[in-house]
Coordinates of C-alpha atoms and ligand atoms in Angstrom, one line a residue:
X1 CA -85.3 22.3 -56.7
X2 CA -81.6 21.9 -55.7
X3 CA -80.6 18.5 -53.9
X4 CA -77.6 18.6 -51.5
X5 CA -75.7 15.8 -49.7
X6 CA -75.1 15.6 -46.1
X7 CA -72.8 12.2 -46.5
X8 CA -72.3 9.1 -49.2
X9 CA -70.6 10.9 -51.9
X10 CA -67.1 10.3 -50.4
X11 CA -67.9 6.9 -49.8
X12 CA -70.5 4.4 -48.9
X13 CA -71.8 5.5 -45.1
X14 CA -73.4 7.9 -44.1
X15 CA -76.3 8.3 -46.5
X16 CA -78.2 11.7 -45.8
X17 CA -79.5 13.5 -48.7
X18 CA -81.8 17.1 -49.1
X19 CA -84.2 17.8 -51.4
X20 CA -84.8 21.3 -51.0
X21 CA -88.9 22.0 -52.6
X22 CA -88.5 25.7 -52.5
X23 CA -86.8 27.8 -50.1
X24 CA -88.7 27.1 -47.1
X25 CA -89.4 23.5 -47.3
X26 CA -86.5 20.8 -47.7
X27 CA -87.1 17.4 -47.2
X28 CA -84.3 15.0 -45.7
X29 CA -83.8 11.0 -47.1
X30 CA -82.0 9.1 -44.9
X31 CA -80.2 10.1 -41.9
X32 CA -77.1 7.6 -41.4
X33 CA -73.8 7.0 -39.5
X34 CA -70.2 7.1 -41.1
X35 CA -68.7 4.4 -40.4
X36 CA -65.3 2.7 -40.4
X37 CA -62.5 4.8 -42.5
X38 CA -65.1 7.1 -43.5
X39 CA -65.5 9.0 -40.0
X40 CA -62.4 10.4 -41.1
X41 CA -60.8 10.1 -37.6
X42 CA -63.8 12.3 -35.8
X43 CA -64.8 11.3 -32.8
X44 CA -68.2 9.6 -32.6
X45 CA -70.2 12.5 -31.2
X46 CA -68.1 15.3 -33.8
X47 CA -69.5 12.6 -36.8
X48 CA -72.9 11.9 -35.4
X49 CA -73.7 15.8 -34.8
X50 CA -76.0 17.4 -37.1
X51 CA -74.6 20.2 -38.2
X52 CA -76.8 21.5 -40.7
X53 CA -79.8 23.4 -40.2
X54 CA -82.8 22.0 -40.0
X55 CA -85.5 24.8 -39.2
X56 CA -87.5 24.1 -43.0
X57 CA -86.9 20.1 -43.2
X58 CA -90.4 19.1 -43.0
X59 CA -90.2 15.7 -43.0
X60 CA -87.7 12.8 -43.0
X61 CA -88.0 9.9 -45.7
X62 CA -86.0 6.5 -44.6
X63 CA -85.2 4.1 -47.6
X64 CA -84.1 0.8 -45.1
X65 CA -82.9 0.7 -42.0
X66 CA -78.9 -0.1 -42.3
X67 CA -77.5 1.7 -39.6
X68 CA -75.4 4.2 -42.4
X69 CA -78.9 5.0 -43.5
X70 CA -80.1 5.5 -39.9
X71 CA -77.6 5.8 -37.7
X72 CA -77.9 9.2 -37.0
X73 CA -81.4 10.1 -36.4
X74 CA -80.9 9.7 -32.6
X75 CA -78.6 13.1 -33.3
X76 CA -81.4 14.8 -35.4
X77 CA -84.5 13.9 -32.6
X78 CA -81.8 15.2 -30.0
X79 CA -81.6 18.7 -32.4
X80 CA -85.2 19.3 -32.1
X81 CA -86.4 17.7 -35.3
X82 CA -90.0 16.5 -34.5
X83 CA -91.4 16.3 -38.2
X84 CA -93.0 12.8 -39.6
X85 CA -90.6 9.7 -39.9
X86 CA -92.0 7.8 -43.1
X87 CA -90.5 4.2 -43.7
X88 CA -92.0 1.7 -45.7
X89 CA -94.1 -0.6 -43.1
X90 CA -91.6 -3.5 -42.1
X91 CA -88.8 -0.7 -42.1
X92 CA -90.8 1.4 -39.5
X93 CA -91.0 -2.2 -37.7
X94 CA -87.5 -2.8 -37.8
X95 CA -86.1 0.6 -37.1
X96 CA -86.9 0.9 -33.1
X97 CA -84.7 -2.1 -32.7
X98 CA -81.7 -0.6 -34.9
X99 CA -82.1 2.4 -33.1
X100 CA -82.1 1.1 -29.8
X101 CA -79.2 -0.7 -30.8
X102 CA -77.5 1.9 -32.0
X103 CA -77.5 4.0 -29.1
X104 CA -76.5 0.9 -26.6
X105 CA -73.5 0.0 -28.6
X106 CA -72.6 4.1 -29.7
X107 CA -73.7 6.4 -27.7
X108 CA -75.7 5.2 -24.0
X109 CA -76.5 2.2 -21.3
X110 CA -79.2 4.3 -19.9
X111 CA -82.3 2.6 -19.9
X112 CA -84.3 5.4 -19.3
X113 CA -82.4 7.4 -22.0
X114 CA -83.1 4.6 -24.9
X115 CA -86.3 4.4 -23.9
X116 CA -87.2 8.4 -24.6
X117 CA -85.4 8.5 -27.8
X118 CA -87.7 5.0 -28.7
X119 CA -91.1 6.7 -27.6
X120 CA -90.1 9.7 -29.6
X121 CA -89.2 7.7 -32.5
X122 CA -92.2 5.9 -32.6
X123 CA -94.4 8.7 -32.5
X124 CA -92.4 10.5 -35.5
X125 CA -93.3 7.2 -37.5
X126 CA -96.0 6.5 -40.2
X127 CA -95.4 3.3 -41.7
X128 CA -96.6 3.6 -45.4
X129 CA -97.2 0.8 -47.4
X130 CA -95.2 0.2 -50.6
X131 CA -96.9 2.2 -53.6
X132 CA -99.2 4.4 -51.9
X133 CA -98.9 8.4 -52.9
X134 CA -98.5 10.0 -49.4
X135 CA -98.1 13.8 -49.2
X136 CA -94.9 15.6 -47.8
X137 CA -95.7 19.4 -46.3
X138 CA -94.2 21.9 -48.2
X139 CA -94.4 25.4 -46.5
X140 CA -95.8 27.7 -49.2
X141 CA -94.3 31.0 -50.4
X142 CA -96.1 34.1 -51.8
X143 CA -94.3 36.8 -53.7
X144 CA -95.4 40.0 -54.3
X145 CA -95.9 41.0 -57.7
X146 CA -97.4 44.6 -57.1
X147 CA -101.3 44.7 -57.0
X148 CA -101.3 40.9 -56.8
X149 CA -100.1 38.3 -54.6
X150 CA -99.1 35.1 -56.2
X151 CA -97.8 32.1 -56.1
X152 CA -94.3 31.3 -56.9
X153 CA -93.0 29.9 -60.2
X154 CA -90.6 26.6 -60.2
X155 CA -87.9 29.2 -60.7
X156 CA -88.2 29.6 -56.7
X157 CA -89.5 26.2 -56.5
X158 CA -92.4 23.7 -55.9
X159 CA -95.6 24.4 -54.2
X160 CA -96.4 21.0 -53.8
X161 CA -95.2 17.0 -53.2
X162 CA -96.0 14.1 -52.3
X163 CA -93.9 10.6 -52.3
X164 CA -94.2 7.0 -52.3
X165 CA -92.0 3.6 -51.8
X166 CA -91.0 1.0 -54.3
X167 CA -89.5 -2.4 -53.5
X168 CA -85.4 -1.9 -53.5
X169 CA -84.9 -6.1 -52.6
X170 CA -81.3 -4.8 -50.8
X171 CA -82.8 -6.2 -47.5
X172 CA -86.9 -6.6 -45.8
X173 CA -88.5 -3.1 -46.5
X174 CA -86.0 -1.3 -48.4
X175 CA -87.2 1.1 -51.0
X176 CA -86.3 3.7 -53.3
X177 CA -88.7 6.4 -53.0
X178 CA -90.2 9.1 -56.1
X179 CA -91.0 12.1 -55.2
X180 CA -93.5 14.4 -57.6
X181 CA -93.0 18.2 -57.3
X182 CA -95.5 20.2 -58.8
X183 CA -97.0 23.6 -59.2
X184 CA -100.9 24.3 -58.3
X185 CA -101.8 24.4 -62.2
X186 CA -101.9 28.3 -63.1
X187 CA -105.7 29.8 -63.1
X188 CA -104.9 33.0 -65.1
X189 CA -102.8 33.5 -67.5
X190 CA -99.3 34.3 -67.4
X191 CA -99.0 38.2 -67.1
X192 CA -96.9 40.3 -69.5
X193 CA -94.2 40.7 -67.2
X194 CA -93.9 37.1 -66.6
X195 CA -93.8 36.0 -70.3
X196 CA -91.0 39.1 -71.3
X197 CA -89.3 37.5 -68.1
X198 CA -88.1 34.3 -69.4
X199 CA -86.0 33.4 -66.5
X200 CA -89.2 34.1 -63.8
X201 CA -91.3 31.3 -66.3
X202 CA -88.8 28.3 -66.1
X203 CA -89.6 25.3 -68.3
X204 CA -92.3 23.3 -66.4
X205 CA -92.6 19.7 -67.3
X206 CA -95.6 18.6 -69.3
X207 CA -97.8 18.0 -66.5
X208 CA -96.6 20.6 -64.1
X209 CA -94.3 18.0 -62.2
X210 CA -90.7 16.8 -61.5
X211 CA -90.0 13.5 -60.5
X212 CA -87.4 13.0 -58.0
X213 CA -86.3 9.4 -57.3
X214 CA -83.9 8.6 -54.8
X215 CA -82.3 4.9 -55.0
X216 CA -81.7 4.2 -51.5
X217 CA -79.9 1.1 -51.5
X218 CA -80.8 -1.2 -54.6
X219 CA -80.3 -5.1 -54.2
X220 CA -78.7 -7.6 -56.7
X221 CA -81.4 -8.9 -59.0
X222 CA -81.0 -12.4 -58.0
X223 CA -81.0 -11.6 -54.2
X224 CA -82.8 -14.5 -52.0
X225 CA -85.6 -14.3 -50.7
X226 CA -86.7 -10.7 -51.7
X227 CA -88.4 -9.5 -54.5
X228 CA -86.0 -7.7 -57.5
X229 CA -86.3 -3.9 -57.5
X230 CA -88.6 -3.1 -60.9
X231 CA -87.8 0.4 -62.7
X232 CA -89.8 3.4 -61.8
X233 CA -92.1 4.3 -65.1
X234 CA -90.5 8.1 -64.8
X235 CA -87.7 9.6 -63.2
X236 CA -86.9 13.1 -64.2
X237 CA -84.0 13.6 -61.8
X238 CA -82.6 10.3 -60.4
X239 CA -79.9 10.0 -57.5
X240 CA -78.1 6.3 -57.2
X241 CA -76.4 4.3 -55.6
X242 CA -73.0 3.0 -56.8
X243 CA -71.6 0.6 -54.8
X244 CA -70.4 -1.7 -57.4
X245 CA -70.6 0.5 -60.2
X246 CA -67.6 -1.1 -61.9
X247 CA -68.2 -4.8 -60.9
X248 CA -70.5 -7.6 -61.9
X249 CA -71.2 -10.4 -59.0
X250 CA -71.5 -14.1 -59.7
X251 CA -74.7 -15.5 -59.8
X252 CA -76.5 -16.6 -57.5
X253 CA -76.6 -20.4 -58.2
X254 CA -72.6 -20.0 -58.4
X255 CA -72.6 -19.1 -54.9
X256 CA -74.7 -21.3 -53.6
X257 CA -72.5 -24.3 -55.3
X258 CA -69.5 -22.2 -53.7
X259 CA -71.4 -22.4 -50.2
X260 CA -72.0 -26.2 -50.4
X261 CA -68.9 -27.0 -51.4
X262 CA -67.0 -25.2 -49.0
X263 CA -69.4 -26.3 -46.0
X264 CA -68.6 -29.9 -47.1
X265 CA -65.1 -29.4 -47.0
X266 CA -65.0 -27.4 -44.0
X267 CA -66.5 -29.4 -41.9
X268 CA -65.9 -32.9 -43.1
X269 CA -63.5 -32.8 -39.9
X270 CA -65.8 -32.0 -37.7
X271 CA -64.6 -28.5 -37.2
X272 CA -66.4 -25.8 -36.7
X273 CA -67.3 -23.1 -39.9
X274 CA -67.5 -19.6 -38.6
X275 CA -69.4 -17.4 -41.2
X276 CA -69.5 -13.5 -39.8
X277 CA -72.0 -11.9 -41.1
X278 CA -74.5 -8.6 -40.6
X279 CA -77.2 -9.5 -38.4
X280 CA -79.8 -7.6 -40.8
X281 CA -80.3 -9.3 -44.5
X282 CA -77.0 -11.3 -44.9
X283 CA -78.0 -13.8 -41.8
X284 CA -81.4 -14.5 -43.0
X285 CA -80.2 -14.9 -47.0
X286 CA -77.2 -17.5 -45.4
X287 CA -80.1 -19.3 -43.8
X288 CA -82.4 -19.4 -46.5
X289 CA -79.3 -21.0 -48.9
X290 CA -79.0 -23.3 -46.2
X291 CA -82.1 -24.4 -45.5
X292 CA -82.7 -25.2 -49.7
X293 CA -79.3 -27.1 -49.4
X294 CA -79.8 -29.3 -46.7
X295 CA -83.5 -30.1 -48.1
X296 CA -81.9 -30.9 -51.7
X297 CA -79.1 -33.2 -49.9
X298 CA -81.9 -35.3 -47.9
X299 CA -79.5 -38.3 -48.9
X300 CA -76.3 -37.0 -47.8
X301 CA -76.0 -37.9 -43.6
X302 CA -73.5 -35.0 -43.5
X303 CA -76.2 -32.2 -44.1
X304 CA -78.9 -34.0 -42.2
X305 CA -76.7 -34.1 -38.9
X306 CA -75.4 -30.6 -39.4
X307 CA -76.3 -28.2 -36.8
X308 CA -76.6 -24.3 -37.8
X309 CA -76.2 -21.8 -34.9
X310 CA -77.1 -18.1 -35.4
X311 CA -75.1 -16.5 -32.1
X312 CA -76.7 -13.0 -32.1
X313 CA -80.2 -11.7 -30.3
X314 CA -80.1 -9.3 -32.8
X315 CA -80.3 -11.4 -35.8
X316 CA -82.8 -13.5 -34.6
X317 CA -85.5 -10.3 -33.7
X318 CA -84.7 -9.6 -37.3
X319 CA -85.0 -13.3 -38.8
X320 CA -88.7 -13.3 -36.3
X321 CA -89.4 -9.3 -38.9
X322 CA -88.4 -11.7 -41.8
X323 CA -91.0 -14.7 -40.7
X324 CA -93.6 -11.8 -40.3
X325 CA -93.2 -10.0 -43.0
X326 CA -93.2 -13.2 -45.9
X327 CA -95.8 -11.4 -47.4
X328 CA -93.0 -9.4 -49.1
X329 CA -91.0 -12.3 -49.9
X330 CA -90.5 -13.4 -53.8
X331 CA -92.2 -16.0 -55.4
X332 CA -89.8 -19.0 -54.7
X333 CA -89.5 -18.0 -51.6
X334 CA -93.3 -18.2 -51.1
X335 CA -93.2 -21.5 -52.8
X336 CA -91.0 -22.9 -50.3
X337 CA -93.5 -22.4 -47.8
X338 CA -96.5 -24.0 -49.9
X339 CA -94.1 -27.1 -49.3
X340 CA -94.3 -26.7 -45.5
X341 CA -91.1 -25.9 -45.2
X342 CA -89.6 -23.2 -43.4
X343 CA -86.7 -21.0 -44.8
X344 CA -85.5 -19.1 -41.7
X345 CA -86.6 -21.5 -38.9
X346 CA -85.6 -25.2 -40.1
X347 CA -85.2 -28.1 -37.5
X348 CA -81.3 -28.0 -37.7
X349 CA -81.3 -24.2 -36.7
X350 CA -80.5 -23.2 -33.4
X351 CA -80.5 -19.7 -32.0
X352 CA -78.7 -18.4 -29.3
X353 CA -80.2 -15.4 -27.0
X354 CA -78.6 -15.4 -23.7
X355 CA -74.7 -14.6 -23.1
X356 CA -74.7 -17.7 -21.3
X357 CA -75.6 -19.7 -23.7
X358 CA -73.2 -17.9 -25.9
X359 CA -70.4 -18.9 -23.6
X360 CA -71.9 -22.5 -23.3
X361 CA -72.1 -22.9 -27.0
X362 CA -68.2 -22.0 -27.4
X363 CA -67.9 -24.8 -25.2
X364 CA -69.9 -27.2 -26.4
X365 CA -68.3 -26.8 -29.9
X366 CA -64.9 -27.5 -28.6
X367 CA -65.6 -30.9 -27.8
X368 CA -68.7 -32.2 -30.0
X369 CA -67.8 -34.4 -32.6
X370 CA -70.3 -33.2 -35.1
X371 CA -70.4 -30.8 -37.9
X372 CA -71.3 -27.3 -37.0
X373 CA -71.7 -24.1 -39.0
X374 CA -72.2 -20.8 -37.1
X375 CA -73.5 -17.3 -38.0
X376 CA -72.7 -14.3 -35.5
X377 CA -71.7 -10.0 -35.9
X378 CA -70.3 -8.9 -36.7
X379 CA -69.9 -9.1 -40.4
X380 CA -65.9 -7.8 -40.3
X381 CA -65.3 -8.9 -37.2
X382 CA -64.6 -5.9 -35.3
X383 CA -67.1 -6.6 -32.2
X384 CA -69.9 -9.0 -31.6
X385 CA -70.2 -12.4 -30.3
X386 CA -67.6 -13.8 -33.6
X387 CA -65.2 -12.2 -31.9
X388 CA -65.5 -14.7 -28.9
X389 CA -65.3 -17.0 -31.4
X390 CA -62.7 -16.0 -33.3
X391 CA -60.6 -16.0 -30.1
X392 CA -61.1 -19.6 -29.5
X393 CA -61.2 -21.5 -32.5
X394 CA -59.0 -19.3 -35.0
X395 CA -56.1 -21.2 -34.0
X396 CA -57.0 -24.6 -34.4
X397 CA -56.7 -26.6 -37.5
X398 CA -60.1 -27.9 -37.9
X399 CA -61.5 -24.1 -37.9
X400 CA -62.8 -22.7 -41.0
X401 CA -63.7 -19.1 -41.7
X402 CA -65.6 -18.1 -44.6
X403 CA -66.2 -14.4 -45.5
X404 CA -69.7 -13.7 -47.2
X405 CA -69.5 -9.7 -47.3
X406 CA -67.3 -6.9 -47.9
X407 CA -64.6 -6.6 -45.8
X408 CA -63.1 -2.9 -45.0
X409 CA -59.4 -2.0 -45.1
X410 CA -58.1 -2.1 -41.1
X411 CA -60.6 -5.0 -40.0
X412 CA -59.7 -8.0 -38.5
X413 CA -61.9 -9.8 -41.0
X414 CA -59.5 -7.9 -43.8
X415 CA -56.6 -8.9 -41.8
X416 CA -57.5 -12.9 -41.6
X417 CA -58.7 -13.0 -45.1
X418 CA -55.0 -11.1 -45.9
X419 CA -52.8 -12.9 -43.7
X420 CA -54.6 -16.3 -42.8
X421 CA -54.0 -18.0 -45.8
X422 CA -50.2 -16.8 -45.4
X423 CA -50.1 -19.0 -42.2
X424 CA -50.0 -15.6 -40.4
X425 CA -51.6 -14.4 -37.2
X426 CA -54.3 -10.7 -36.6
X427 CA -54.3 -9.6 -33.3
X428 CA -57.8 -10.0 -32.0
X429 CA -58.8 -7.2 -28.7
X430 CA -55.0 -6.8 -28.3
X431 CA -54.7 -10.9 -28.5
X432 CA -52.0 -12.1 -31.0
X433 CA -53.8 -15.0 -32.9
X434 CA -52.0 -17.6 -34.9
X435 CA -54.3 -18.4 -37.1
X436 CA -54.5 -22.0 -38.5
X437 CA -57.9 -22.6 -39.6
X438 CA -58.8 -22.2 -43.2
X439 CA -59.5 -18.9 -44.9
X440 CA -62.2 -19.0 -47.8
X441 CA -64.1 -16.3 -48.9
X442 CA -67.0 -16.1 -51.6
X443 CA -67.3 -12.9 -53.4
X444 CA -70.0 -11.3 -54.8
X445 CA -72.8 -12.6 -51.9
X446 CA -74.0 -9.1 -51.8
X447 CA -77.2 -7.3 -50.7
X448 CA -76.0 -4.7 -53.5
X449 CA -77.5 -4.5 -56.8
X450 CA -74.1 -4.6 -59.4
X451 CA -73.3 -3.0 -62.2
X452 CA -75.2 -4.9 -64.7
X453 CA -78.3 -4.2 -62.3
X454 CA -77.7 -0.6 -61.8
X455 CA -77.6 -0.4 -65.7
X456 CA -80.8 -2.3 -66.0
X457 CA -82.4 -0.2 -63.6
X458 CA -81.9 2.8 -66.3
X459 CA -82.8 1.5 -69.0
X460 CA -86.0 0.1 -67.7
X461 CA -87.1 3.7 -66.6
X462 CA -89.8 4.6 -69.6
X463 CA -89.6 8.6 -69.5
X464 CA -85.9 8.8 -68.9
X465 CA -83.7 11.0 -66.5
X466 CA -82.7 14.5 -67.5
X467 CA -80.2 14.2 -64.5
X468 CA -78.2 11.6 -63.2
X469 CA -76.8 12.4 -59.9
X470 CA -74.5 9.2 -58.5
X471 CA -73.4 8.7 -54.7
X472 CA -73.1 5.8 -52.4
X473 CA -69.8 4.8 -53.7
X474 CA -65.9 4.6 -53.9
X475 CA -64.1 7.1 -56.5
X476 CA -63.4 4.0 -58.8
X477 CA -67.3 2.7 -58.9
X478 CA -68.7 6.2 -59.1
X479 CA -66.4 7.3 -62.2
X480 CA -66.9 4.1 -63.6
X481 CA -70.9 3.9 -63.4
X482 CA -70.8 7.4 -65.0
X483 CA -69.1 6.3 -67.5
X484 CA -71.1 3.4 -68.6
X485 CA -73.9 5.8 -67.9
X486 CA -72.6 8.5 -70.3
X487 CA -72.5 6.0 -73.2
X488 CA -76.1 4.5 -72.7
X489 CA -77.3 8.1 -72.3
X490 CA -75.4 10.7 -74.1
X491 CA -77.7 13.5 -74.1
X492 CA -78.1 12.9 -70.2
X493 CA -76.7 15.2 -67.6
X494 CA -74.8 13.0 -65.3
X495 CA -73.1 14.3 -62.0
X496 CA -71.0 12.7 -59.1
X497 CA -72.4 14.0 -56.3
X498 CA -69.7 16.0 -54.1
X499 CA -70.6 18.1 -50.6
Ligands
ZN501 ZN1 -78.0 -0.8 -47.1
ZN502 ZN1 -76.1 2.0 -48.1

């Protein structure tokens, strides 16, 4: 078993991972797009090119459907790759529509194009629910041992595996997947050769398994909405994520105090708040906050004659996945409904489809008189309808910006939240913007499990790791986790993962 990374260890995008089972059958999880610095200056079609081979990958496990965990399966389909596609069920529902967006925005307008890569996408799928065993094809190798033919030992590798998903609560049907290796158990015993060879008989786990489990991307314990990611009994050899490795968020009532407050303040002008944000996860959290704020302010006339406008068609197909899907939601989440209220689609929400609406919206917030809060991509700013936005109401006064996510070194969302508060200006698609409106940002609203979850997550795994294996993070996070890792676990292999 030897697992080898195809992106994420020298950074956060690009998550493609293989789990070679022996040396004819490898098994690939995740297949996603670099983004932002980490393309490293190549071209989009040089980055999104697979370039490995992929003649014994027999299958292709997806943990969630961020575009750095998908991104680049258009490339893989377009090498030949026509093995199964298994996704939790509300991820194989939401990835045709990241997909097709994907290739609009980075690669194609032609209809006729999209719609092939869709068709073959969908018939690579097999939704799986969450905890059900599903088996992975391994292509079997027999070794000559002179009168007899048998089976390989798990020096060679694994005969055998099977997989299944586990709630990850990063965003609506993330997972992190085990995978169980095994051996056929031997009939005969072990021949004279074999037992003077020590190196052909490799230790075998107790019951003729390894467990594999692959993190995908793990949410913050306290995430809204989704259920909180619950340790896998066993994991014998566990790769994670790390993306705040060395930080701990605030909780999740501290932001939501933060978000009231600031909306208050924001808009008791009647300007307009602009929140970017990632149409998948991050909108439908924002709304689900302020839905339970504007019920708990019943008495307030300011929250009752807000309006809340999500600007992007994208987020709402994905708010309409979230509205399906409630079986998977958390407890207080379902209790919300059993009030008869509704989370993601309140009376005060409005959603905007059309691009002439969009442009009628702009419009109609320049001269309302009313409080207005809007959510649009994208979440840094760097395309989208908030740039439209941006463009019109980052110079006046009244404007207020508030950053919920991460924002990347060379974006204009980096660039306002650096300079804006300096009374500075960011230059908007070549447009110089003085920019006036007020700058607030609330840290630590992330879909990403931190470090106090990360370390929770390992030390609620029963049968603990021989091997750690970290990725999905900056240097800093990475060394950092290991660390931390290393103390709780000293007699633990632990590796950053390199390519
Ligand atoms: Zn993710
Ligand atoms: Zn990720």
């Amino acid at each position: 078993m030897r697992i080898i990374h195809h992106g994420a260890v020298n950074g956060v995008t690009g998550s493609c991972h293989q789990l070679d089972i022996n040396p004819n059958s490898s098994i690939l999880i995740d297949c996603g797009l670099f983004q932002g610095a980490e393309t490293e200056g190549k071209t989009s079609v040089e980055q999104l090119e697979i370039t490995f081979d992929i003649t014994h990958i027999t299958a292709l496990i997806v943990t969630h459907c961020h575009i750095d965990h998908v991104g680049r399966i258009p490339y893989l389909l377009a090498a030949g790759f026509n093995k199964p596609i298994y996704a939790t069920t509300a991820t194989a529902a939401l990835l045709p529509l990241v997909i097709e967006d994907a290739l609009k925005v980075g690669v194609t307008r032609n209809k006729r194009l999209i719609d092939l890569y869709i068709k073959r996408l969908k018939v690579l799928l097999q939704p799986i629910d969450y905890k059900q065993w599903f088996n992975l094809e391994v292509n079997h190798i027999e070794v000559d041992t002179g009168s007899n033919t048998e089976t390989k030992n798990n020096s060679i590798g694994y005969q055998r595996a099977k997989a299944r998903f586990n709630v990850a609560g990063h965003i609506l049907g993330s997972a992190y997947v085990e995978i169980e290796l095994s051996h056929p158990l031997p009939a005969v015993k072990p021949t004279q050769t074999q037992l003077q060879n020590k190196s052909d008989t490799a230790p075998i786990d107790k019951d003729n398994s390894h467990l594999v489990v692959f993190s995908g991307d793990l949410g913050a314990s306290d995430t809204p909405l989704l259920l909180s990611p619950q340790s896998p009994k066993r994991a014998d050899t566990l790769v994670i994520e790390s993306t705040y490795g060395d930080k701990n968020h605030h909780n999740r009532k501290h932001r939501a105090d933060s978000l009231r407050r600031i909306i208050e303040k924001a808009v008791s002008d009647n300007g307009v708040l602009l929140i970017p944000a990632f149409s998948i996860g991050r909108t439908q959290e924002l709304l689900y906050e302020l839905e339970k704020i504007i019920f708990e302010q019943q008495q307030n006339p300011m929250w009752q004659s807000i309006d809340v406008i999500v600007d992007s068609p994208m987020a709402a197909n994905f708010t309409e996945k979230y509205i399906q899907y409630k079986s998977l939601w958390d407890k207080e989440a379902k209790a919300v409904l059993k009030q008869q209220r509704h989370p993601l689609d309140f009376s005060q929400l409005y959603t905007i489809d059309s691009h002439q609406d969009h442009l009628a919206v702009i419009n109609y917030l320049a001269s309302r008189k009313k409080p207005a809060v809007v959510i649009a991509a994208s979440g840094m700013c760097t395309g989208g309808r908030i740039v439209n936005y941006l463009q019109r109401f980052l110079a006046e006064p009244t404007t207020d910006i508030l950053f919920v996510g991460y924002q990347a070194q060379g974006s204009a969302g980096r660039d306002i939240q650096t300079y804006g508060p300096k009374g500075g200006y960011v230059y908007i698609d070549g447009e110089r913007i003085d920019i006036k409106a007020g700058v607030h940002t609330i840290s630590g609203y992330s879909a990403h499990a931190d470090q106090q979850d990360l370390i929770n997550f390992v030390e609620g795994i029963q049968n603990k790791p021989k091997h750690i294996r970290i990725v999905h993070g900056d240097t800093s996070a990475k060394a950092k986790l290991a660390e931390v890792y290393q103390r709780l676990l000293p007699n633990v292999a632990i590796e950053i993962g390199t390519n």
